[in-house]
mmCIF file of C-alpha atoms in Angstrom:
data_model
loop_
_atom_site.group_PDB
_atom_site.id
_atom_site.type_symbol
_atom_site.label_atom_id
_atom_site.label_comp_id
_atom_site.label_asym_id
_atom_site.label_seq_id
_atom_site.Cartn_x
_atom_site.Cartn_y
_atom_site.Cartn_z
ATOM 1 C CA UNK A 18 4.889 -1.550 -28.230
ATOM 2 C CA UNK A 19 3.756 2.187 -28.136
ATOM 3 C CA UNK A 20 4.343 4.518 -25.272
ATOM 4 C CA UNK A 21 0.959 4.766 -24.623
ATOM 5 C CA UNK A 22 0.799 1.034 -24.520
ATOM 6 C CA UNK A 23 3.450 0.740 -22.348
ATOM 7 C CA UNK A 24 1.764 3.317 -19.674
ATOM 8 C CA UNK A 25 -1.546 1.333 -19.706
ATOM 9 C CA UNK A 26 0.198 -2.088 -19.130
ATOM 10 C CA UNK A 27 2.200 -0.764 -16.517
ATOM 11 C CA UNK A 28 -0.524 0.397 -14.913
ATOM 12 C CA UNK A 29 -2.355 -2.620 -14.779
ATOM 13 C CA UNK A 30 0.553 -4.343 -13.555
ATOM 14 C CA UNK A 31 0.583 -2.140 -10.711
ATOM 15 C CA UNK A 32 -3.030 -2.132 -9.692
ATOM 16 C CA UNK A 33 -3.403 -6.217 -9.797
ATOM 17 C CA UNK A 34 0.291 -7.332 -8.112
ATOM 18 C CA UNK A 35 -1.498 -6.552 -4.614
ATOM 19 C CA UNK A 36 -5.039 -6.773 -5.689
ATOM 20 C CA UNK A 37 -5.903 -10.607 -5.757
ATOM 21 C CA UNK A 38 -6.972 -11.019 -9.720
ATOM 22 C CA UNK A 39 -3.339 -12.015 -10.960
ATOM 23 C CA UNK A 40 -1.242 -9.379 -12.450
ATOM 24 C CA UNK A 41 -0.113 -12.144 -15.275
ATOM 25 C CA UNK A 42 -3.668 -12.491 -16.354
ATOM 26 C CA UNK A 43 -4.571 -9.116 -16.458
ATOM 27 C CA UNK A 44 -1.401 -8.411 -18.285
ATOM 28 C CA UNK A 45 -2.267 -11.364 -20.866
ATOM 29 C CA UNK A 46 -5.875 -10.041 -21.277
ATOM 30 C CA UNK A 47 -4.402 -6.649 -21.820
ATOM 31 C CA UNK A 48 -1.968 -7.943 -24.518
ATOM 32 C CA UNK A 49 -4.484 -9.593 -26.534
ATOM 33 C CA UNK A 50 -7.380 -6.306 -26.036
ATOM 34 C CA UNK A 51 -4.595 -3.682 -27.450
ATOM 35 C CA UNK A 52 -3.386 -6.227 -29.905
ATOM 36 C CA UNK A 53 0.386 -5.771 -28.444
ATOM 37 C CA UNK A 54 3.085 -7.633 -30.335
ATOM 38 C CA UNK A 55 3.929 -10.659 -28.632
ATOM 39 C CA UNK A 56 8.004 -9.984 -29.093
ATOM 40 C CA UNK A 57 10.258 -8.868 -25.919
ATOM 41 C CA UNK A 58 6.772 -9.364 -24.109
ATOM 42 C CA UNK A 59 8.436 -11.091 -21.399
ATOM 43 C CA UNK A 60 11.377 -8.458 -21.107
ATOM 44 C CA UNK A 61 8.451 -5.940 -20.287
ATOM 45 C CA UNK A 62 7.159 -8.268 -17.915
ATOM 46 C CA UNK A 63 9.858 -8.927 -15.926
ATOM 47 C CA UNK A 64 10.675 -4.926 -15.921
ATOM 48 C CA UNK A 65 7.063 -3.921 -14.526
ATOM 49 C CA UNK A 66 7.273 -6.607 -12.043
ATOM 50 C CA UNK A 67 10.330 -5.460 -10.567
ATOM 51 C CA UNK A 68 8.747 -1.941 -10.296
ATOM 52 C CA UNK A 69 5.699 -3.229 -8.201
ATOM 53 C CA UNK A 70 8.696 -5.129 -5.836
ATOM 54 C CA UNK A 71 10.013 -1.528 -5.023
ATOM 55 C CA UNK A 72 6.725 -0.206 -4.519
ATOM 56 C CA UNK A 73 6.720 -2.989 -1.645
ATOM 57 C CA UNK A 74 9.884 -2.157 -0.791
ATOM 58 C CA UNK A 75 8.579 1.392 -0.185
ATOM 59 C CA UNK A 76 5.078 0.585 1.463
ATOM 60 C CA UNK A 77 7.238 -1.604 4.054
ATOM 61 C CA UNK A 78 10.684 0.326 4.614
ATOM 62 C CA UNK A 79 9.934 1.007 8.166
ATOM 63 C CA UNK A 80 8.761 -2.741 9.019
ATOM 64 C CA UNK A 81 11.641 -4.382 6.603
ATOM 65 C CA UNK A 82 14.718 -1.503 8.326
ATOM 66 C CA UNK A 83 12.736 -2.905 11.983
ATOM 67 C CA UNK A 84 13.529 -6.506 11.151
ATOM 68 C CA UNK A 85 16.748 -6.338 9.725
ATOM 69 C CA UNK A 86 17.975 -4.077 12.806
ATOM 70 C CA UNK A 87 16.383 -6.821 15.254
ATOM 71 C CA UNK A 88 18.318 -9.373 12.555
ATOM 72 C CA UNK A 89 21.569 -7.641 13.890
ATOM 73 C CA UNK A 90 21.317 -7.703 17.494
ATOM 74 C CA UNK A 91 22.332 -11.549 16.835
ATOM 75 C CA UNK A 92 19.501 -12.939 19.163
ATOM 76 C CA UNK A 93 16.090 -14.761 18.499
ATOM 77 C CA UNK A 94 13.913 -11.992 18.851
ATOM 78 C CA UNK A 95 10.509 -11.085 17.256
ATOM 79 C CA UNK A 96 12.204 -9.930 14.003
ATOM 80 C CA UNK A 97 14.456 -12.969 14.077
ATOM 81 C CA UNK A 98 11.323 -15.319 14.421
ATOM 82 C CA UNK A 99 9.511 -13.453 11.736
ATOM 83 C CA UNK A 100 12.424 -13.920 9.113
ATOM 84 C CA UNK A 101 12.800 -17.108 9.685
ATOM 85 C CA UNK A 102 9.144 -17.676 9.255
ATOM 86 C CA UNK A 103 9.339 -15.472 5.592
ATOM 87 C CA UNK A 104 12.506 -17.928 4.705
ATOM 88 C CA UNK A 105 10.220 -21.120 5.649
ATOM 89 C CA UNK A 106 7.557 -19.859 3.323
ATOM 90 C CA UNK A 107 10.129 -19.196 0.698
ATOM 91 C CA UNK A 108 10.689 -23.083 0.823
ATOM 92 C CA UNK A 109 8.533 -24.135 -1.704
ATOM 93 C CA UNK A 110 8.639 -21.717 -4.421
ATOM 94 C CA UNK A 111 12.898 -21.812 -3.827
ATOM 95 C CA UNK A 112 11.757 -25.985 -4.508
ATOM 96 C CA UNK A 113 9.575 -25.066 -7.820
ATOM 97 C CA UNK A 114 11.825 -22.381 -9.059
ATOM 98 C CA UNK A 115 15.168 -25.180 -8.632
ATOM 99 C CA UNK A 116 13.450 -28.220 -10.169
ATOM 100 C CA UNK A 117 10.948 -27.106 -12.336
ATOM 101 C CA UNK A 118 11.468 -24.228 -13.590
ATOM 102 C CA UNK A 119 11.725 -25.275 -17.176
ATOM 103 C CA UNK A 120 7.786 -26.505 -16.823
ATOM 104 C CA UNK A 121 6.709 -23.983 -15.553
ATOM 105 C CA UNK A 122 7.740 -21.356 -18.176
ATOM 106 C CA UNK A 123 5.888 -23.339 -20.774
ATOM 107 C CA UNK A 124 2.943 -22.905 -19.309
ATOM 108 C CA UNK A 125 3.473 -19.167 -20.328
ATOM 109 C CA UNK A 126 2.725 -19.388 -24.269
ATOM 110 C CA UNK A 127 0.324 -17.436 -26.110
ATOM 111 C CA UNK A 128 -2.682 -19.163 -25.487
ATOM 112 C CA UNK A 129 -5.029 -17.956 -22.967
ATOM 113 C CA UNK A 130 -6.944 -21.152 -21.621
ATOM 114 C CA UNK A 131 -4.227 -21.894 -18.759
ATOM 115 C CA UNK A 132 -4.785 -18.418 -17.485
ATOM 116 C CA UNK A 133 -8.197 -18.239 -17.445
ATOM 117 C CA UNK A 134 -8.267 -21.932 -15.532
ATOM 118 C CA UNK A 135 -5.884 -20.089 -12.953
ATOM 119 C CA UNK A 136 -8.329 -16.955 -12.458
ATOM 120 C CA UNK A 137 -11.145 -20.021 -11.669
ATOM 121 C CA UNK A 138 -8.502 -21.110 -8.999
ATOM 122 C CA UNK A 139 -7.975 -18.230 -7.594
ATOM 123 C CA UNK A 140 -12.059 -17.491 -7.561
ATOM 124 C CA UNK A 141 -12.627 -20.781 -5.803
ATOM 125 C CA UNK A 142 -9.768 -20.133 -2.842
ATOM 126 C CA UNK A 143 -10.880 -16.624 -2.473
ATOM 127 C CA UNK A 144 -14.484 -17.807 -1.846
ATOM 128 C CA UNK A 145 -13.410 -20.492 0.031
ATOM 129 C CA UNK A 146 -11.189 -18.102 2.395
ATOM 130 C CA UNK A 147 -13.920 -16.113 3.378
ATOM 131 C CA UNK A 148 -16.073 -19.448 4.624
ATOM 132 C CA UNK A 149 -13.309 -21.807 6.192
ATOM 133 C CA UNK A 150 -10.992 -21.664 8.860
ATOM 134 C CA UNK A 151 -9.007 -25.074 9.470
ATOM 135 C CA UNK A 152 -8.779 -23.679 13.591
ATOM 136 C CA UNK A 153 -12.355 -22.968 13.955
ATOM 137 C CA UNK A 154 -13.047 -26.401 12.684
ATOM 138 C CA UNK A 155 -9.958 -28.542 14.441
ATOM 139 C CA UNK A 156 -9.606 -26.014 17.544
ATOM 140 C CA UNK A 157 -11.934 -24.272 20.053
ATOM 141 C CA UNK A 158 -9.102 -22.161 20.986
ATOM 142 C CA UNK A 159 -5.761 -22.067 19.157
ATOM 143 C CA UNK A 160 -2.939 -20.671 20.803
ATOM 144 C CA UNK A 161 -1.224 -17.719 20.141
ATOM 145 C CA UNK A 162 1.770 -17.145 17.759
ATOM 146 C CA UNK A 163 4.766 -15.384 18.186
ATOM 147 C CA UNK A 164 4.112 -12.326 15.471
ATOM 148 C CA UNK A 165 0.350 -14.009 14.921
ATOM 149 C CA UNK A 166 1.969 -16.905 12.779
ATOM 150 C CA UNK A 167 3.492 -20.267 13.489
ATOM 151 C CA UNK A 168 6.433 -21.947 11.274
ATOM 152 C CA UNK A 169 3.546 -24.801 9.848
ATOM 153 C CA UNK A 170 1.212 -21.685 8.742
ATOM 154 C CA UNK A 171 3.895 -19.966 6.791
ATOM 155 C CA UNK A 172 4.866 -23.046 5.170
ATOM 156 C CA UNK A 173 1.341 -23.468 4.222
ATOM 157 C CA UNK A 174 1.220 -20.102 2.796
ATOM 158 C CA UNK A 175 4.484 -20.864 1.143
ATOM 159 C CA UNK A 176 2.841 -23.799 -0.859
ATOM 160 C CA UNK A 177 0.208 -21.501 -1.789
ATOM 161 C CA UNK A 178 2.554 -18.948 -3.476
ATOM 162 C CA UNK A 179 4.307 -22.390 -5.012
ATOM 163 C CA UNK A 180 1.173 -23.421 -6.900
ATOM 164 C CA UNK A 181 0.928 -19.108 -7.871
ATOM 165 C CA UNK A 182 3.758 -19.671 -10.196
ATOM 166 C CA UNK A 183 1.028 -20.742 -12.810
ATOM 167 C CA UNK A 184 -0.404 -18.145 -15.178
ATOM 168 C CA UNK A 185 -3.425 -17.008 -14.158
ATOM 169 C CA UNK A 186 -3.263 -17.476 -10.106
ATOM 170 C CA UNK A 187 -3.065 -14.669 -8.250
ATOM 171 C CA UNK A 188 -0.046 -14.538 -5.566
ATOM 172 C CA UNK A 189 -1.299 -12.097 -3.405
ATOM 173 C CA UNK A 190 -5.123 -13.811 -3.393
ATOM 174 C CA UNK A 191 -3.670 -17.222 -3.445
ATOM 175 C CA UNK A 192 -0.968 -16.255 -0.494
ATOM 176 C CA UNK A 193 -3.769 -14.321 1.402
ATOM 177 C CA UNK A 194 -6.260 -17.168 1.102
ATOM 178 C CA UNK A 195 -4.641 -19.964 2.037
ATOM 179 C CA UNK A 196 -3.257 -17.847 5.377
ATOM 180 C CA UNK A 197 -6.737 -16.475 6.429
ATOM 181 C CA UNK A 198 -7.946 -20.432 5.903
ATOM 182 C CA UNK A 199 -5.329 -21.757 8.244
ATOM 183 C CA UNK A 200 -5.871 -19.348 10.527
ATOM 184 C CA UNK A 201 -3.796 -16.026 9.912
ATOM 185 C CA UNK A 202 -5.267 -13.148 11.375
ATOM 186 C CA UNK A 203 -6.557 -10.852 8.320
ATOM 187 C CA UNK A 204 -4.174 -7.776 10.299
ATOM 188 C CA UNK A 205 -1.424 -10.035 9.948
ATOM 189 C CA UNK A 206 -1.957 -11.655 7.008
ATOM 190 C CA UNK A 207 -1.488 -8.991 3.613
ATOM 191 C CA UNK A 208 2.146 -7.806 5.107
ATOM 192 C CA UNK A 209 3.281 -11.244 5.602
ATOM 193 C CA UNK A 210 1.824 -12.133 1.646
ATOM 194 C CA UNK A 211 3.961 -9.116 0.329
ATOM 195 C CA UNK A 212 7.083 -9.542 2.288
ATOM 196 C CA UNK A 213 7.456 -13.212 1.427
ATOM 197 C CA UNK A 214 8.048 -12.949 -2.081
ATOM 198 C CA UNK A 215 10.562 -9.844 -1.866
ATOM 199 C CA UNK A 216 13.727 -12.050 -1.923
ATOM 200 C CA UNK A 217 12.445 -14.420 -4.367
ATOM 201 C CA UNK A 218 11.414 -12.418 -7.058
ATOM 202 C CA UNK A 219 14.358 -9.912 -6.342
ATOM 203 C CA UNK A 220 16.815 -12.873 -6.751
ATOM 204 C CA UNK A 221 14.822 -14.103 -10.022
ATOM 205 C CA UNK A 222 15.166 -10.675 -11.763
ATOM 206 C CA UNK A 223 19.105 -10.329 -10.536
ATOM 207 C CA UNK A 224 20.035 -13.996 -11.784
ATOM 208 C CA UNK A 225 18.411 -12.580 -14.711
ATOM 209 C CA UNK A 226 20.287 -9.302 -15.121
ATOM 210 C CA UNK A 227 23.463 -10.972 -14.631
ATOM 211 C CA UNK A 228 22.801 -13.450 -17.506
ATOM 212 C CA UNK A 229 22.327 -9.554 -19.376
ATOM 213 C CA UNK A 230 25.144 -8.158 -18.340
ATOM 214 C CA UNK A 231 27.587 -11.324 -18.882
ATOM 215 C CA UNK A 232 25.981 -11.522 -22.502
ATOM 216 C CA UNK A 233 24.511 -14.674 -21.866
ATOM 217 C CA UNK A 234 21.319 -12.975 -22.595
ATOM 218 C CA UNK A 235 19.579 -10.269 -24.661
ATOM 219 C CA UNK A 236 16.892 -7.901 -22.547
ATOM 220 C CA UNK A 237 14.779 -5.906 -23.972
ATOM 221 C CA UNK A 238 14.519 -6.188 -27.750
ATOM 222 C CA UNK A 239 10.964 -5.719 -29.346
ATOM 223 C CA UNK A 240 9.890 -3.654 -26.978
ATOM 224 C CA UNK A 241 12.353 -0.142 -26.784
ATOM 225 C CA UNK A 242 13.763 1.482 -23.710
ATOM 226 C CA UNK A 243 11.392 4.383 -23.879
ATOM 227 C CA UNK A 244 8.337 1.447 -23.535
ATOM 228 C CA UNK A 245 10.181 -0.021 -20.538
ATOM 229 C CA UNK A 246 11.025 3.119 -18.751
ATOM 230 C CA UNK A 247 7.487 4.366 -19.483
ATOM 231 C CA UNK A 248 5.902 0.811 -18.134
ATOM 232 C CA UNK A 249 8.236 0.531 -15.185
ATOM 233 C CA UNK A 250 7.135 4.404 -13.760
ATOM 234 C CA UNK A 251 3.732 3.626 -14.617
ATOM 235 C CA UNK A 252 3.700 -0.111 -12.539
ATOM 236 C CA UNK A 253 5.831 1.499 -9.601
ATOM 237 C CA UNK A 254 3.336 4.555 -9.034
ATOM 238 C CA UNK A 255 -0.145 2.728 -9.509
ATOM 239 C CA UNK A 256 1.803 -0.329 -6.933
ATOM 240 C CA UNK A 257 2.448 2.597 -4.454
ATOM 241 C CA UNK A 258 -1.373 2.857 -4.314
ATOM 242 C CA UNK A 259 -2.668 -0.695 -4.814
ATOM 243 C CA UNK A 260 -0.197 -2.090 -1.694
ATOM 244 C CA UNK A 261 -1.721 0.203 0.836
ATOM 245 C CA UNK A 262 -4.945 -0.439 -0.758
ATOM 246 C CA UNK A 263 -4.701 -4.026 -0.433
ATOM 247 C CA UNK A 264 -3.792 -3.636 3.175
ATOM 248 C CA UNK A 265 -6.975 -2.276 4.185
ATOM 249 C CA UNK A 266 -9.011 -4.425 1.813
ATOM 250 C CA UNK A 267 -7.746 -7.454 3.728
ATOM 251 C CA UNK A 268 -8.452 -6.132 7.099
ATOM 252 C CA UNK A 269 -12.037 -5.431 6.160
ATOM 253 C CA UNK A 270 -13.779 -6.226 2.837
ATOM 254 C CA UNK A 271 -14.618 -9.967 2.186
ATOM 255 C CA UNK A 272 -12.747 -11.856 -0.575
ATOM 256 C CA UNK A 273 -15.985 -13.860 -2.288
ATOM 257 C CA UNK A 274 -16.245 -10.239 -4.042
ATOM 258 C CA UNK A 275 -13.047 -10.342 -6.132
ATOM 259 C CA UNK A 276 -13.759 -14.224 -6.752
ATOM 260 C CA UNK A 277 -16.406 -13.222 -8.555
ATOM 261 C CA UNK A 278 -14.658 -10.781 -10.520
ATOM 262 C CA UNK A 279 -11.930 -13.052 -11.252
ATOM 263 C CA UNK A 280 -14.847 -15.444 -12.758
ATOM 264 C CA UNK A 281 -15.639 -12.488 -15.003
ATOM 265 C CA UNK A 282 -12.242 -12.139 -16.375
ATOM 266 C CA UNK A 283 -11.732 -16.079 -16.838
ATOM 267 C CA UNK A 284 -15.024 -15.766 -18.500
ATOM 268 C CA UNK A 285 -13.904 -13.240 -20.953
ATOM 269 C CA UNK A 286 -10.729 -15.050 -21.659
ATOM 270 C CA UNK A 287 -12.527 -18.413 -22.676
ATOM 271 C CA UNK A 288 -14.278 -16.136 -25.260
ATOM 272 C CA UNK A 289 -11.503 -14.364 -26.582
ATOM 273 C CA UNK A 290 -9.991 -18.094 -26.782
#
């Protein structure tokens, strides 16, 4: 991998984590487009999407230093109820990542039919977010949450990020569309998505590391520290931009437009297949 190679997939990385068109597609499109070699791939991978988790952590230091002070006062406050809601939606992924984690890596291969199936997922639930609302349906006048989500809601959204595993399905869009259809306020909704998968992804990459450091694993090889430092800077700095972008997008745009970009990509991918 070049360093120039390593800049552009970085910043790809970092523009679809928060944007919902799944960062693993893009980053599988962009593999195939610049003809990158396939080898330490996944290193790179892993190393760009850490970057994009401490753009997060930077977007939301004030919100995640809030909750973790209200944490310490030892008392079920707002910031209690909230982090127990996050840990709730971390249920099912912590259930995926436990008992099937082995299937769910070899759906990552070379071929890019699986991702562009995912992309026509994630098209259909963004569409379908912006037309259905399980409350307006079941409930002239659902009651109001503590923090503007109940513990059944963030489980839902939990499942959501579950089935995001997959190549192809976008975490953010799939996270962010199944909360506005079960009745998430949009305001609400894109911090929740981004805080939820903080610890999982953080405790992914650090089981990881430690398998590095105890020589239980190699990182890196194929693909040069210059490439990683290059693709990490570039996925942190362009996720700096794309979180707070993604914030306001929620709040106002409507979702049916990126499912029909994320038809477009799929579309391209079945004919590079």
């Amino acid at each position: 991998m070049s360093w120039w190679q390593a800049i552009l997939l970085g910043l790809v990385q970092g523009l679809t984590e928060f944007l919902p068109v799944s960062s693993s597609g893009h980053l599988m499109l962009f593999k195939e487009l610049l003809g990158v070699d396939a080898e330490g791939f996944l290193d790179f991978t892993v190393t760009v999407h850490f970057a994009t988790v401490l753009s997060t952590l930077v977007v939301f230091w004030s919100e995640i230093w809030n909750l973790l002070k209200g944490l310490l006062k030892f008392r079920y406050n707002d910031e209690t109820d909230y982090i127990c809601k996050l840990i709730v939606s971390m249920i099912p992924v912590g259930i995926v990542g436990v008992f099937f984690k082995d299937q769910v890596e070899a759906l990552f291969g070379d071929s890019l039919i699986p991702v562009a199936i995912g992309l026509c997922i994630t098209a259909a639930l963004l569409f379908f977010s912006d037309h259905f609302n399980l409350f307006q349906r079941f409930a002239k006048a659902p009651k109001p949450y503590r923090n503007g989500i109940s513990f059944w809601q963030a489980f839902t959204v939990g499942i959501g990020q579950a089935f995001a595993v997959a190549p192809g399905i976008s975490r953010s869009g799939t996270t962010i569309a199944t909360g506005l259809m079960a009745g998430v306020d949009r305001s609400r909704m894109a911090q929740f998505s981004f805080l939820m998968v903080l610890a999982p992804i953080i405790g992914e990459q650090s089981l990881d590391l430690l398998k590095v450091a105890t020589g239980h694993a190699s990182f890196g090889d194929g693909v040069g520290p210059v490439a990683l430092l290059l693709g990490f800077v570039a996925a942190f700095a362009a996720g700096l931009f794309a979180c707070r972008a993604m914030i306001a997008l929620v709040k106002k745009a409507r979702l049916s437009w990126f499912s029909l970009y994320c038809l477009a990509v799929a579309l391209l991918l079945f004919i590079l297949s």
